[in-house]
Tab-separated table of C-alpha atoms in Angstrom:
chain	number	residue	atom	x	y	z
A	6	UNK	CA	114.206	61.993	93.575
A	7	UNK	CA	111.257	63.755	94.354
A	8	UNK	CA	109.494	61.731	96.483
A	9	UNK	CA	113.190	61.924	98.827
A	10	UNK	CA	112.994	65.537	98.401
A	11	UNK	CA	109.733	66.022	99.767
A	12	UNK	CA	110.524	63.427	102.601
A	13	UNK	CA	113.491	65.033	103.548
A	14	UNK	CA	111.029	68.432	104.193
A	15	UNK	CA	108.884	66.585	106.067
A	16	UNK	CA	110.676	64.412	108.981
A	17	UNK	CA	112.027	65.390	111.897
A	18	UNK	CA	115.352	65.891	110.481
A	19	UNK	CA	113.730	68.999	108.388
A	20	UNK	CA	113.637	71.219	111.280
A	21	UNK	CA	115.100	75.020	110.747
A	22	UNK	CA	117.823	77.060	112.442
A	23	UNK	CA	116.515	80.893	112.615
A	24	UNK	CA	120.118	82.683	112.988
A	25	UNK	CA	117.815	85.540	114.163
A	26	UNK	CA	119.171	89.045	115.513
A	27	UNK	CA	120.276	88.193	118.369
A	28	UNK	CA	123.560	86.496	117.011
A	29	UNK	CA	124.398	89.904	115.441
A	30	UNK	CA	124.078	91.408	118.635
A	31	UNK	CA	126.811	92.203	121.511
A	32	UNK	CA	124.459	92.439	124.377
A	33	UNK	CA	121.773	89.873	123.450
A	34	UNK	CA	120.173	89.798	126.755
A	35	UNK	CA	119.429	93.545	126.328
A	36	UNK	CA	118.182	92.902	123.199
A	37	UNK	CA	115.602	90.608	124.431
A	38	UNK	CA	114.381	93.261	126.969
A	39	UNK	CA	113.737	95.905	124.859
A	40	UNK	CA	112.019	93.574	122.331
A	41	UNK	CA	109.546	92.496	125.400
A	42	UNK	CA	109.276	96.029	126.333
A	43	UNK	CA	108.200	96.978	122.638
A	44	UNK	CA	105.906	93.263	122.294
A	45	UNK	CA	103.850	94.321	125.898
A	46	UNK	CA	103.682	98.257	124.278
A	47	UNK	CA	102.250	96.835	121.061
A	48	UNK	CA	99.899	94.652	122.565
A	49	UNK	CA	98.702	97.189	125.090
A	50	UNK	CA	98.709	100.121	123.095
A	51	UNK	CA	96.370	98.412	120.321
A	52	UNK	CA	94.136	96.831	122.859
A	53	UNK	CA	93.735	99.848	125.229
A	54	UNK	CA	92.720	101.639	121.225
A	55	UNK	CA	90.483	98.658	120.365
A	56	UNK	CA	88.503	99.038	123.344
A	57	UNK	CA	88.401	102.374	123.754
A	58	UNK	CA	86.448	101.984	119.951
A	59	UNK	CA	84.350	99.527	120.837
A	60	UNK	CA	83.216	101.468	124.147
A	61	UNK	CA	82.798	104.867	123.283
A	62	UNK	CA	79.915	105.747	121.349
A	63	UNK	CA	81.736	108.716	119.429
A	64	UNK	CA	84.086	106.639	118.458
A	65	UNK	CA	81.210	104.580	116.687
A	66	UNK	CA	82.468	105.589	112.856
A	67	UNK	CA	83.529	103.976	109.851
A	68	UNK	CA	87.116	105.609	109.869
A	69	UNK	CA	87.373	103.962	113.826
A	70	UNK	CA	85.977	100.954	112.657
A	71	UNK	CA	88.857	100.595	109.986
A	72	UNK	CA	91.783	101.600	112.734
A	73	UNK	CA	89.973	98.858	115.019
A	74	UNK	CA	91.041	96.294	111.948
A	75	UNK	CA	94.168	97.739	111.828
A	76	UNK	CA	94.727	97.419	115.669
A	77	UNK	CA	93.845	93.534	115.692
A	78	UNK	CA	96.149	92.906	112.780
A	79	UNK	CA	98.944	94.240	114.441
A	80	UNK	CA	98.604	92.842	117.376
A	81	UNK	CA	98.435	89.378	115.620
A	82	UNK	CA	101.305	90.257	113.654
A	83	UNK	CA	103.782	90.628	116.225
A	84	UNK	CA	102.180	87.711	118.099
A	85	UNK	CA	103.127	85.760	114.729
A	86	UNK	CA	106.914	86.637	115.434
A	87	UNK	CA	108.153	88.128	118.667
A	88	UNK	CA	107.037	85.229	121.112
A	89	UNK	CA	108.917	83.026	119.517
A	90	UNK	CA	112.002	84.812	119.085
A	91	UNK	CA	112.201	85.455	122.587
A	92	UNK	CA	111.505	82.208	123.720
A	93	UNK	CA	114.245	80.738	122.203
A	94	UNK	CA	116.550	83.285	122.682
A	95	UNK	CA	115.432	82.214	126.836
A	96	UNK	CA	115.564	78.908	126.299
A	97	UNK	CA	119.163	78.386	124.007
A	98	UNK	CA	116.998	77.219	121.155
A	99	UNK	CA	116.386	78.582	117.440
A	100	UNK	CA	114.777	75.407	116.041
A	101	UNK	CA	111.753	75.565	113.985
A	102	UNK	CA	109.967	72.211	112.065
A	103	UNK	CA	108.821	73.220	108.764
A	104	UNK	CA	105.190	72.996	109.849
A	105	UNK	CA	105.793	75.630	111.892
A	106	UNK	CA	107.507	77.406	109.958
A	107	UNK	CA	104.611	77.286	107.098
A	108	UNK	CA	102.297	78.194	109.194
A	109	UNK	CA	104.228	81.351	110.558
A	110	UNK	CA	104.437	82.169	107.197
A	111	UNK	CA	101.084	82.634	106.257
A	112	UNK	CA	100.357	84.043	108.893
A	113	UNK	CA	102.821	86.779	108.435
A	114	UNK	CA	101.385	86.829	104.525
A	115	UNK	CA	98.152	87.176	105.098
A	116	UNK	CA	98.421	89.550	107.749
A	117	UNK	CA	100.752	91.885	105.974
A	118	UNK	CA	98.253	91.160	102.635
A	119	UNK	CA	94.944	92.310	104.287
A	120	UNK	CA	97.058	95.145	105.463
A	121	UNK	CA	97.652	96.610	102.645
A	122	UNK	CA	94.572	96.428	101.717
A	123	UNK	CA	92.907	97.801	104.501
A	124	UNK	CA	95.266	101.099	104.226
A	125	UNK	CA	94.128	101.262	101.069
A	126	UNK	CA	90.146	100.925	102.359
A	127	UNK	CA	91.054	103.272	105.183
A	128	UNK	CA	92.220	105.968	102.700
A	129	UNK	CA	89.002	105.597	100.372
A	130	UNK	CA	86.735	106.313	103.753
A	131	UNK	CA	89.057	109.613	104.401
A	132	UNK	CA	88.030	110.391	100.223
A	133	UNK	CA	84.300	109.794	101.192
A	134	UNK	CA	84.114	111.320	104.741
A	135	UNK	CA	85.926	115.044	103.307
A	136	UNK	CA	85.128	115.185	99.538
A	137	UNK	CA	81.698	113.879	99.564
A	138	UNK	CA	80.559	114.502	102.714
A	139	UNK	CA	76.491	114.479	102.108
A	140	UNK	CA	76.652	110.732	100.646
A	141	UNK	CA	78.906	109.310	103.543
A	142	UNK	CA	76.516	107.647	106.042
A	143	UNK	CA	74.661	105.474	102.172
A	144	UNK	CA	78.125	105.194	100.974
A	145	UNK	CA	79.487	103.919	104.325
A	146	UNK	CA	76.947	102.039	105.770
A	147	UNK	CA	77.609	98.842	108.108
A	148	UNK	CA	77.384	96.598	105.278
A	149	UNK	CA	79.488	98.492	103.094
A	150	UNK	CA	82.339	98.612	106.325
A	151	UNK	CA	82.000	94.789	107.011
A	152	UNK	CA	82.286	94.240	103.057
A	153	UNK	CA	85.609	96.036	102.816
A	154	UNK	CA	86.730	94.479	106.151
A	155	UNK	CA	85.893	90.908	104.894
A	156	UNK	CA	87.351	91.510	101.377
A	157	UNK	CA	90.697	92.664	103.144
A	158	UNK	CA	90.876	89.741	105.253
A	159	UNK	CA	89.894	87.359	102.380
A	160	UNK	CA	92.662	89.279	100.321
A	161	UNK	CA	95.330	88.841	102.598
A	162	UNK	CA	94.494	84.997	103.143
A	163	UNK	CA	94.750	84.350	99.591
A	164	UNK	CA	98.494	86.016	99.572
A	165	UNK	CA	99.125	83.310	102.398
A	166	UNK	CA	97.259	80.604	100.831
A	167	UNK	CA	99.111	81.254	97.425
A	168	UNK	CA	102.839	81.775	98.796
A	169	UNK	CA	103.108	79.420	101.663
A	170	UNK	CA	102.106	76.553	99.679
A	171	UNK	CA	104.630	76.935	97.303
A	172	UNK	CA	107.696	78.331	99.049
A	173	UNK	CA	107.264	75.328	101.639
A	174	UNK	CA	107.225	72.294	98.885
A	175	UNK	CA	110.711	73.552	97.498
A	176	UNK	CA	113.538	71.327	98.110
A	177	UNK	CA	116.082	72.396	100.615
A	178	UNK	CA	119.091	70.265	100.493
A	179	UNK	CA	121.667	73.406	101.333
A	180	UNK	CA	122.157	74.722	104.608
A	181	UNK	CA	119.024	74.449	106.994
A	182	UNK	CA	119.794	78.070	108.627
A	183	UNK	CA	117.219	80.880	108.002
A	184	UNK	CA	119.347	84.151	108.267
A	185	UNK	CA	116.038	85.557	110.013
A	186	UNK	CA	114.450	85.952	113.122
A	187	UNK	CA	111.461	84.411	111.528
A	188	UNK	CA	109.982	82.574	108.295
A	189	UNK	CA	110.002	85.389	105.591
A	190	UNK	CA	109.105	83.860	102.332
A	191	UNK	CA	112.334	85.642	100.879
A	192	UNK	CA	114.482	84.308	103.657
A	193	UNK	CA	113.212	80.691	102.841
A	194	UNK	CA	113.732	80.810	99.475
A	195	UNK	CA	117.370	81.420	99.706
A	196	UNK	CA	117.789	77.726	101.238
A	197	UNK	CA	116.785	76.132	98.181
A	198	UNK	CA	118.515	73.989	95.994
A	199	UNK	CA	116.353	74.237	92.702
A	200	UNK	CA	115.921	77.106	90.414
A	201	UNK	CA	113.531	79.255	91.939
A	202	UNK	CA	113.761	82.450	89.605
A	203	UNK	CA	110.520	81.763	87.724
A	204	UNK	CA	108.657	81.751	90.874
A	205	UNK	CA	110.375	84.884	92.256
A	206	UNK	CA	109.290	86.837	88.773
A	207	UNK	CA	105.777	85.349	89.796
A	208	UNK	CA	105.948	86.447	93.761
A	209	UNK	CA	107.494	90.134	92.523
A	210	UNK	CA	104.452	90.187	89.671
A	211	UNK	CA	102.176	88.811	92.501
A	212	UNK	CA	103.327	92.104	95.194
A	213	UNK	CA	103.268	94.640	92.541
A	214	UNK	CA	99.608	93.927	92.034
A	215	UNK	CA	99.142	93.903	95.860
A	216	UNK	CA	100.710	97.257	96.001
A	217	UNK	CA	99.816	98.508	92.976
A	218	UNK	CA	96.253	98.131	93.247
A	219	UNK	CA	95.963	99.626	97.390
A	220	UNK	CA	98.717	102.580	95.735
A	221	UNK	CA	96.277	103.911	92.933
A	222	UNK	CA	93.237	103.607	95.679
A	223	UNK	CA	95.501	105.666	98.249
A	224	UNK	CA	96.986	108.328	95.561
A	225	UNK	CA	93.578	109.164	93.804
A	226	UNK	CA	92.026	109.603	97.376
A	227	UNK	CA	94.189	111.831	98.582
A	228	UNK	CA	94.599	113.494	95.798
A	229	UNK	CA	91.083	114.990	95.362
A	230	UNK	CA	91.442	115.229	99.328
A	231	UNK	CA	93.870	117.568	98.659
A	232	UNK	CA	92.358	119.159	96.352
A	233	UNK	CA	89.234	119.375	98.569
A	234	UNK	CA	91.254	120.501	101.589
A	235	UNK	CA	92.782	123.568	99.827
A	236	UNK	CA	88.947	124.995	98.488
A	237	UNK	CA	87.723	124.562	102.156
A	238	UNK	CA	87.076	128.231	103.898
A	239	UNK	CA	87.412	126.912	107.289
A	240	UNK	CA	90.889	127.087	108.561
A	241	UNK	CA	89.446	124.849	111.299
A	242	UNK	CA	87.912	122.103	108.915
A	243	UNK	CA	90.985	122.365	106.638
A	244	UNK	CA	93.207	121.541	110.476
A	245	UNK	CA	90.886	118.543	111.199
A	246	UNK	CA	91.236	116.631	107.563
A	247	UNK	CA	94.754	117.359	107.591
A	248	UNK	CA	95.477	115.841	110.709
A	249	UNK	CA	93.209	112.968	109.821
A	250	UNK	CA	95.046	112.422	106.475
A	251	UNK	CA	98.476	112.980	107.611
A	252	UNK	CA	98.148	110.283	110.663
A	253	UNK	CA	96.906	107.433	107.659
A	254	UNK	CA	99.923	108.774	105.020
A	255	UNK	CA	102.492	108.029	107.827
A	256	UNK	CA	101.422	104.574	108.574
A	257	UNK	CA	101.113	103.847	104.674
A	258	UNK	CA	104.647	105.449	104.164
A	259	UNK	CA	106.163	103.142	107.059
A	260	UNK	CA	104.542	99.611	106.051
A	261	UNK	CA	104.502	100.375	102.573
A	262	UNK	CA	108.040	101.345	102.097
A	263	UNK	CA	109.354	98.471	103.963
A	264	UNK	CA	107.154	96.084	102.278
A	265	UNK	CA	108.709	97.311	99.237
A	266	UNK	CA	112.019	97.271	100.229
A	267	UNK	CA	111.761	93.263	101.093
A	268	UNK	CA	109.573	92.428	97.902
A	269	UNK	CA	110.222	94.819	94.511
A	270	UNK	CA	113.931	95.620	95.343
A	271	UNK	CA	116.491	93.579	93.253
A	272	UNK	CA	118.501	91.160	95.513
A	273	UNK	CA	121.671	92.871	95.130
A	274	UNK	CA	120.220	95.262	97.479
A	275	UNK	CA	119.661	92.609	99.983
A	276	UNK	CA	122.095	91.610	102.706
A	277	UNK	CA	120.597	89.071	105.855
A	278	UNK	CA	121.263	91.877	108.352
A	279	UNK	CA	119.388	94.840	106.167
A	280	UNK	CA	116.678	92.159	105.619
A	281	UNK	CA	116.272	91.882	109.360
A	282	UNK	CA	116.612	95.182	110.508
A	283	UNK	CA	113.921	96.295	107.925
A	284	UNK	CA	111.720	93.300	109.117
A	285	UNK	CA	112.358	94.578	113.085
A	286	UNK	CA	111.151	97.821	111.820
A	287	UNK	CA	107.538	97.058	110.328
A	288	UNK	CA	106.795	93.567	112.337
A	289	UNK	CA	107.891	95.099	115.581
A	290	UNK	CA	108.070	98.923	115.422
A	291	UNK	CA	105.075	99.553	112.980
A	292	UNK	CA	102.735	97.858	115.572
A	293	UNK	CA	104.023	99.742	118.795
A	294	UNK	CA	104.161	103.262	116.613
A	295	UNK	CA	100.301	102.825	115.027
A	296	UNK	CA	98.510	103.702	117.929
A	297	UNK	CA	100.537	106.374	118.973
A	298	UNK	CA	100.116	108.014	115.720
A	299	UNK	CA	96.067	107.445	115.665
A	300	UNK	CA	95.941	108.749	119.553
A	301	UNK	CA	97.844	111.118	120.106
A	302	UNK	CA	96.994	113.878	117.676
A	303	UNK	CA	93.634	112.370	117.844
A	304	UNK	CA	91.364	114.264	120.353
A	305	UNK	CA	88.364	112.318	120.043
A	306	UNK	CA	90.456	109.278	121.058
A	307	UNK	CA	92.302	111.322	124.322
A	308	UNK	CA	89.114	112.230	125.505
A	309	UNK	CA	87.586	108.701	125.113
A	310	UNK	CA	90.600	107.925	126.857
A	311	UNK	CA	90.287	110.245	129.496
A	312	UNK	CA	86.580	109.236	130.232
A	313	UNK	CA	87.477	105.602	130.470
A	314	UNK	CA	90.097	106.623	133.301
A	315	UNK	CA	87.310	109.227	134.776
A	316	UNK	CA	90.004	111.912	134.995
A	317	UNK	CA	87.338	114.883	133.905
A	318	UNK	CA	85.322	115.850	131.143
A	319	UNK	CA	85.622	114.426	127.658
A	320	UNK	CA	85.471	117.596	125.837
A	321	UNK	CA	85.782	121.159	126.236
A	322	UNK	CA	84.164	122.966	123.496
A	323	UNK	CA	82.971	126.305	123.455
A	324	UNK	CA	79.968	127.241	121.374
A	325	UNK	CA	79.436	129.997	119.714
């Protein structure tokens, strides 16, 4: 019985309807444009920041560094999803094989993984940079930046490597049709006809550690940042951290919140259409909004910008 079960995943006859959101939609077509619109403002948005990093030496710091990372993963996140979606919704098709389905799921798992992690690595270099300001270039050296950056990648691929695995080799003898736009491991899991609830206590065990751990990093940083933020005398120093913190907390509040939302929440909460329209909003939305947030209240990054596009000088500071 096995063996037919696993067979049965594995031919051609295995393949995957994704009932996606365009069959909840009245004016699909629409739809797809503004999903292109938002895919091409993602892509350009982070690569337009990931050069601009790269280019300018003032932009040459850890903190930069880290939004780099976080650039690059959202632009491969969205890649993972949106091209496909659109695709099909162009061609008349919303078939996917299970191969490709598996790997669009780790993808998506170890992307969203070494995200959290990096947040939570991005909000320990604000806790260096403003509360220990002497020690920051020994405690944020190059190696100690491509050390974090290689743990949150390594991280995130052993979410996907964990998950994917799994979720994939359970037997799916129901209906083939994923009520998603793509291969969320909870959207999966729903097809199967075994009992799956021991590995569901596992995968919600499995996230609270994931966000645990990154949640206690974030909170203790910014919690002595606040506390060093409110001793500062300089109005103009206490502006500058504050803005610097409050761009990171909004992009934690956004991924994190969804992330728990589709993970930690019990599944009476859960409907197909919620699940999707809280996947649209950090696979889709969370990558177009990032750079905006790190750019435009950011004026190191405007006037990188505005050198690259020689439209005048790069700063304008008076010195007393």
């Amino acid at each position: 019985m096995e063996n037919t079960n696993w067979l049965a995943n594995h031919t051609g006859r295995s393949d995957f309807t994704l009932v996606g959101i365009f069959s909840e939609s009245k004016h699909p077509a629409l739809l797809s444009l503004v999903i292109f619109v938002l895919f091409l403002m993602a892509l350009s948005g982070n690569t337009i920041l990931i050069l601009l990093i790269h280019s300018d030496a003032h932009l040459h710091t850890p903190m930069y560094f880290f939004i780099s990372q976080l650039s690059l993963m959202d632009m491969m996140y969205i890649s993972v999803t949106v091209p496909k979606m659109l695709i099909d919704q162009v061609m008349g098709m919303n078939k996917i094989s299970d191969i490709e389905c598996g790997i669009q799921m780790f993808l998506y798992v170890t992307l969203a993984g070494s995200e959290f992690f990096l947040l939570a690595s991005m909000a320990y270099d604000h806790y260096v940079a403003i509360c220990d300001p002497l020690h920051y270039p020994v405690l944020m050296n190059h190696q100690v930046l491509h050390l974090l950056a290689s743990g949150c990648w390594l991280l995130g691929s052993v979410d996907g490597f964990l998950f994917t695995p799994i979720t994939m080799t359970f037997p799916f003898c129901r209906s083939r049709e994923i009520h998603h736009f793509f291969c969320e491991v909870p959207a999966v899991l729903k097809l199967s006809c075994s009992d799956t609830s021991v590995y569901e206590i596992f995968m919600y065990l499995c996230c609270v550690l994931m966000l645990l751990i990154p949640v206690i990093v974030i909170s203790g940083s910014y919690y002595f940042i606040l506390i060093t933020i409110h001793r500062m005398n300089s109005v103009e120093g206490q502006k500058k951290a504050f803005v610097t913190c409050s761009s990171h907390m909004t992009v934690v509040i956004l991924f994190y919140g969804a992330a728990i939302y589709t993970y930690m929440l019990p599944s009476s909460y859960h409907t197909p259409e919620k699940d999707m329209m809280v996947s649209v909003f950090y696979t889709i939305l969370t990558p177009v909004l990032n750079p905006l947030v790190y750019s435009l209240r950011n004026k190191d990054v405007m006037g990188a910008l505005k050198k690259m596009l020689n439209v005048g000088p790069v700063f304008q500071e008076t010195i007393k």
